[in-house]
XYZ file of N, CA, C and O in Angstrom:
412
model
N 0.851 -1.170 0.000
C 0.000 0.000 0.000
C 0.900 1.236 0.000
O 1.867 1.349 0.753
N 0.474 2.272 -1.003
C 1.565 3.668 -0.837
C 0.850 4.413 -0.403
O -0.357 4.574 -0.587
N 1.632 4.973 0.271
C 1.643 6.305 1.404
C 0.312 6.908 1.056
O -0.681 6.956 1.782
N 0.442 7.347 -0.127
C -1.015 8.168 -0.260
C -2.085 7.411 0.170
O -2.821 7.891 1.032
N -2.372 5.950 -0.426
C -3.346 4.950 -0.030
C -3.780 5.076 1.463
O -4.891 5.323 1.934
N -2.320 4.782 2.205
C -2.521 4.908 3.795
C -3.434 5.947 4.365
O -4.404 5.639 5.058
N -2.985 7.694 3.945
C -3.390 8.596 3.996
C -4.684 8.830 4.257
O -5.308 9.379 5.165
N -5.008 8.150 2.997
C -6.621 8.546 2.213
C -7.233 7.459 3.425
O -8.119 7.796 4.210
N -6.554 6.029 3.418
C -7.312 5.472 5.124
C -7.409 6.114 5.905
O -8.513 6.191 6.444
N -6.470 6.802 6.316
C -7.013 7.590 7.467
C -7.831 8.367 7.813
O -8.580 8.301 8.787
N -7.707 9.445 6.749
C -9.020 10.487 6.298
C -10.260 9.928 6.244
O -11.239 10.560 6.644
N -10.356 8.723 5.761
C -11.464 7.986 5.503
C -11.961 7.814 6.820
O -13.041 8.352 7.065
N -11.394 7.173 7.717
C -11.946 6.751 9.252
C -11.945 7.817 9.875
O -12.948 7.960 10.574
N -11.068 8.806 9.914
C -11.462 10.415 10.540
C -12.627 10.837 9.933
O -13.325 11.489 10.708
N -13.098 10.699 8.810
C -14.295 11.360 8.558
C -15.706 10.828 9.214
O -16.724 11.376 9.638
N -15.260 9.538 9.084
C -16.610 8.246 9.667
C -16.469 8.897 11.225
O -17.442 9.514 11.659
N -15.554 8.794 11.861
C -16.000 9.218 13.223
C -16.014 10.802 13.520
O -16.208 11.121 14.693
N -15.827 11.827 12.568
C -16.889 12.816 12.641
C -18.095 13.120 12.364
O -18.717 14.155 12.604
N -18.629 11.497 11.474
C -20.123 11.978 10.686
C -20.493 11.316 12.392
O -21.315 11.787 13.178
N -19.642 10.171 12.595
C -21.065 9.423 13.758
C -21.289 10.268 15.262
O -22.153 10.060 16.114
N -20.094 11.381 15.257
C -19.664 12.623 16.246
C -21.091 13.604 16.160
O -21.851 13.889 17.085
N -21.171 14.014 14.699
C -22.064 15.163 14.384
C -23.651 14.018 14.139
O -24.726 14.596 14.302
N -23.684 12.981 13.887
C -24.898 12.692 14.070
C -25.411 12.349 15.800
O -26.572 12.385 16.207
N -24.412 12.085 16.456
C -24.750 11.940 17.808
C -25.379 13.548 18.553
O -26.454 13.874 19.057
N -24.295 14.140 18.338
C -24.952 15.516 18.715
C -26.332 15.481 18.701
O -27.201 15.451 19.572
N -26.308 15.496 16.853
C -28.181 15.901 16.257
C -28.966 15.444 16.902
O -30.025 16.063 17.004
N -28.818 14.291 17.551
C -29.922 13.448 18.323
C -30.112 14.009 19.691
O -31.171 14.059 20.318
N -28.527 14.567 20.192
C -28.651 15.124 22.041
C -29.252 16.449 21.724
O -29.967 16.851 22.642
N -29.163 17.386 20.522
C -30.000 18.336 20.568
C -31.463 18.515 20.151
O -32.220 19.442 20.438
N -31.838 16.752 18.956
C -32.977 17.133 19.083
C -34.006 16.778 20.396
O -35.071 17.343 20.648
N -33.525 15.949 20.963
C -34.127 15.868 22.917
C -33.850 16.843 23.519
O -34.709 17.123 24.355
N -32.789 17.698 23.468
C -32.926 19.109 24.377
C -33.793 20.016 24.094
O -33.909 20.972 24.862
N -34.551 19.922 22.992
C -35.146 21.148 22.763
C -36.486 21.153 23.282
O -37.183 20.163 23.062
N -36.958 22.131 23.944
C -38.493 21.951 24.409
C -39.236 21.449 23.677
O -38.692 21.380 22.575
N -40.579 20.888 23.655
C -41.375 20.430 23.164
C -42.666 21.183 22.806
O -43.166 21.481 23.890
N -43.229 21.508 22.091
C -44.570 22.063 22.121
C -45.925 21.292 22.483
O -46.298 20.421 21.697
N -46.544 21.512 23.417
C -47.553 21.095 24.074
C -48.817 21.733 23.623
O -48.698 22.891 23.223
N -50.047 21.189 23.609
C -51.187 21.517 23.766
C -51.870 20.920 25.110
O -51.487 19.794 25.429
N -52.709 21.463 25.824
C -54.085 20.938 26.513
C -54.694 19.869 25.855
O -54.992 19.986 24.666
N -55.027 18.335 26.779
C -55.841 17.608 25.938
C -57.293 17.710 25.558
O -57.926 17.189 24.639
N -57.771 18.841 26.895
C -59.096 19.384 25.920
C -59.093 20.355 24.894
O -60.072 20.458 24.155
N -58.204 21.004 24.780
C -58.014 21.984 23.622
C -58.103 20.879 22.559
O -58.691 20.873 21.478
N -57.511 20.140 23.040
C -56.635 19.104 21.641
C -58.213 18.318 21.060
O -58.568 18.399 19.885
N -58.853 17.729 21.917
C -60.189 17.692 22.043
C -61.098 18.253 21.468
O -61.788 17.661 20.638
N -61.270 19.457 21.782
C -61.713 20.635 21.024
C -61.972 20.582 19.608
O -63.087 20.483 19.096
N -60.596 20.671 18.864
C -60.182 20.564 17.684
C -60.583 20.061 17.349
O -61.538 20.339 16.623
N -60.073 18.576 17.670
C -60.700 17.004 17.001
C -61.738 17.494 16.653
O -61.807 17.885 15.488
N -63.182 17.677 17.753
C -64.219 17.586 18.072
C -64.882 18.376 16.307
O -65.692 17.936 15.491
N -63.901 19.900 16.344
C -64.277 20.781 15.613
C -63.803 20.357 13.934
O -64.506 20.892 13.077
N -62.904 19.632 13.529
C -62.334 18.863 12.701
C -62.731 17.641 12.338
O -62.223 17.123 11.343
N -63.602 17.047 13.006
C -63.321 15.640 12.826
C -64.057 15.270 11.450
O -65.128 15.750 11.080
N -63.207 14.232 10.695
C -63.772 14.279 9.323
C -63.691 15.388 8.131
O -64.368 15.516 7.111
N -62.800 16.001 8.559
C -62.729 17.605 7.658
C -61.096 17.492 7.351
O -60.248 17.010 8.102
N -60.881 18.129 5.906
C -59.489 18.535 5.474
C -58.927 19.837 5.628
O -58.864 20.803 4.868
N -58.437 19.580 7.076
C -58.354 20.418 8.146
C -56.607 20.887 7.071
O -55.717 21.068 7.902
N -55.975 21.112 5.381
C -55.112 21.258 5.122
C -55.139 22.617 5.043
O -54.055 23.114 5.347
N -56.269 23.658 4.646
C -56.007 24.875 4.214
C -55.789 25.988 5.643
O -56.612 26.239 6.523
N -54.821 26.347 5.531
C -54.364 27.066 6.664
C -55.174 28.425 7.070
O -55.085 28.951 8.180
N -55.992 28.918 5.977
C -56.733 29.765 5.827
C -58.504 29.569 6.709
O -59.339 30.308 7.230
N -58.357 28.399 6.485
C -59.962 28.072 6.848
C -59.764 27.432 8.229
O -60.450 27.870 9.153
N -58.842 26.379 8.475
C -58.420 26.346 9.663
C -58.280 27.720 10.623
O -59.119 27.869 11.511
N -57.339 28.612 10.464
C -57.624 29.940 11.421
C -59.313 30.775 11.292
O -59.824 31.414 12.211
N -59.806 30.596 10.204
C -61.143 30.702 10.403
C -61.990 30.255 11.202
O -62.665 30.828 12.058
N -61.903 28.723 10.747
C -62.589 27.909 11.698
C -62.430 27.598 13.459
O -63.373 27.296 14.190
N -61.194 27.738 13.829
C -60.950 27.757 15.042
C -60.849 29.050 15.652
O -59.931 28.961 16.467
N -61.382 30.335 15.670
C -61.756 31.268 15.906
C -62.695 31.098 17.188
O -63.597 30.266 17.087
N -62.565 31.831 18.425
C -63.685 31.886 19.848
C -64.704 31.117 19.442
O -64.894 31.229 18.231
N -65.515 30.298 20.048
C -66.812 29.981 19.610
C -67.512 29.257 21.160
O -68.006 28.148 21.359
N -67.337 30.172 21.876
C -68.063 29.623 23.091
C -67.980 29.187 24.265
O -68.875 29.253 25.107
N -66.090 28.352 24.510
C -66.261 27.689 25.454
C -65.396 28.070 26.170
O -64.321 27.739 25.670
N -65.200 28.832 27.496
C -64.095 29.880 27.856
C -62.436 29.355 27.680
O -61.512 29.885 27.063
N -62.479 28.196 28.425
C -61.310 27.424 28.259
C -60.174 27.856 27.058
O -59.031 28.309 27.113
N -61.247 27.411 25.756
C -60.715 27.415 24.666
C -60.621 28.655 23.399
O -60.015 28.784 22.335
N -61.674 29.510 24.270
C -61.586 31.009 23.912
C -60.266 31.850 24.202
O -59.675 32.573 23.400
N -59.956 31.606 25.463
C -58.735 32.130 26.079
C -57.463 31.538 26.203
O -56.470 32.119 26.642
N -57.521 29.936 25.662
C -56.319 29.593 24.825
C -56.075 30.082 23.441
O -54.945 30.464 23.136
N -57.273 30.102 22.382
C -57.373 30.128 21.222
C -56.733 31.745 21.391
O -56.023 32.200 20.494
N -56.930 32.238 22.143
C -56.775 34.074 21.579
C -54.595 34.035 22.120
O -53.794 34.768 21.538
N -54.315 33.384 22.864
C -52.812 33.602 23.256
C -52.198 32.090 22.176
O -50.997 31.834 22.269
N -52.805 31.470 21.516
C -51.757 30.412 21.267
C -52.258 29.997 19.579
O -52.000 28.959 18.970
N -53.019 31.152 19.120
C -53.291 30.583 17.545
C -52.118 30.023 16.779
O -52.375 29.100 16.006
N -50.658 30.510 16.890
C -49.933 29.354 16.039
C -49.527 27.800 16.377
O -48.915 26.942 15.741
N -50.071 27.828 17.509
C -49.706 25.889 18.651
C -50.933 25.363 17.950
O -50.797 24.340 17.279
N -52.200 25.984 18.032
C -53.194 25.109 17.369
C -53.037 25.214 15.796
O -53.513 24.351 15.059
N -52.356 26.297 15.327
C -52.426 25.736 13.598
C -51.274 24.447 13.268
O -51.344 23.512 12.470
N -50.596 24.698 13.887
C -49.176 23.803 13.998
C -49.679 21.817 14.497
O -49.387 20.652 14.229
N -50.549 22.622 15.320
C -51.337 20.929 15.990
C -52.352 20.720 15.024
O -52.275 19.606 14.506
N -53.226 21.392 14.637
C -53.847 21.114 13.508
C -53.225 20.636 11.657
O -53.858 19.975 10.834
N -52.034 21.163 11.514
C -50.997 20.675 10.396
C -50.627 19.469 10.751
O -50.995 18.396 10.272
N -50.160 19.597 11.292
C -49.340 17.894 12.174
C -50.186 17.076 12.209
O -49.781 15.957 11.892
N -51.685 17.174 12.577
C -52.482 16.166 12.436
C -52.360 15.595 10.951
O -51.898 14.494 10.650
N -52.984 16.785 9.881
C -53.108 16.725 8.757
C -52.097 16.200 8.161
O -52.449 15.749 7.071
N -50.820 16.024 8.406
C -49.632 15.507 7.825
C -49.481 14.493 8.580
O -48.581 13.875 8.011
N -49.657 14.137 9.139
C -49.456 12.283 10.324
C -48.534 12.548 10.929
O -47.931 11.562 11.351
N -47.942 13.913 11.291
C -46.660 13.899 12.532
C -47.128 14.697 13.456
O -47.877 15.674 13.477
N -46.335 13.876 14.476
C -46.388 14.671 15.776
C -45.117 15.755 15.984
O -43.911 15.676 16.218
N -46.015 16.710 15.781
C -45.011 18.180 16.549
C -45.271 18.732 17.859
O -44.410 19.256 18.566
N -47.038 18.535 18.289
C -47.082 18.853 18.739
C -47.645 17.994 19.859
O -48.573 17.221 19.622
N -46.890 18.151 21.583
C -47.602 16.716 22.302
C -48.784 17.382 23.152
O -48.996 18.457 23.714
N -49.650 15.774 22.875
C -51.031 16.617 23.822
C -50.754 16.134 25.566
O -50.810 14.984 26.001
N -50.538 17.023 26.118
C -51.144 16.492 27.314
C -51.820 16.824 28.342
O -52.507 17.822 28.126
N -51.940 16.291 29.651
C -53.037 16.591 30.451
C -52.565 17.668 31.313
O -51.555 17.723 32.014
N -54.096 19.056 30.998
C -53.749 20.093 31.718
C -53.835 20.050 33.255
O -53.506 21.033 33.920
């Protein structure tokens, strides 16, 4: 094997254990990062107000989830309209961004 050959081994395995360096990170930072939460009756709510509907147009969604009655969700809906469009997308796309849990 000539020198250069050797070389280029080495580089080669220095690089492998910086990709598996920088993919380890990616993973410890994507668990550090807060999570976005909803209320499970908010979350409820939604469903309730969605269910069976192509909840995709972002337009009719902020329409549709607009005050409508129930204080709880009046006075979430008015401080957190981008958590419910975001929980409402995420539904619509099959991922979870956003976690529901109990208030």
């Amino acid at each position: 094997m000539s020198e250069l050959e050797h070389e280029v081994g080495i580089l080669r395995a220095e690089n492998l254990k910086l990709r598996n360096k920088v993919a380890l990170l990616s993973q410890q930072t994507q668990h550090s990062q807060p999570q976005l939460t909803i209320p499970k009756s908010i979350a409820d709510e939604l469903d309730n107000i969605f269910y069976g509907l192509d909840a995709t147009d972002l337009d009719y969604v902020l329409d549709e989830t607009r005050p409508n009655g129930v204080i709880a969700f009046n006075d979430y809906y008015l401080k957190n309209k981008n958590i419910i469009a975001l929980y409402l997308a995420s539904r619509a796309l099959g991922v979870d961004l956003v976690k529901v849990v109990e208030a």
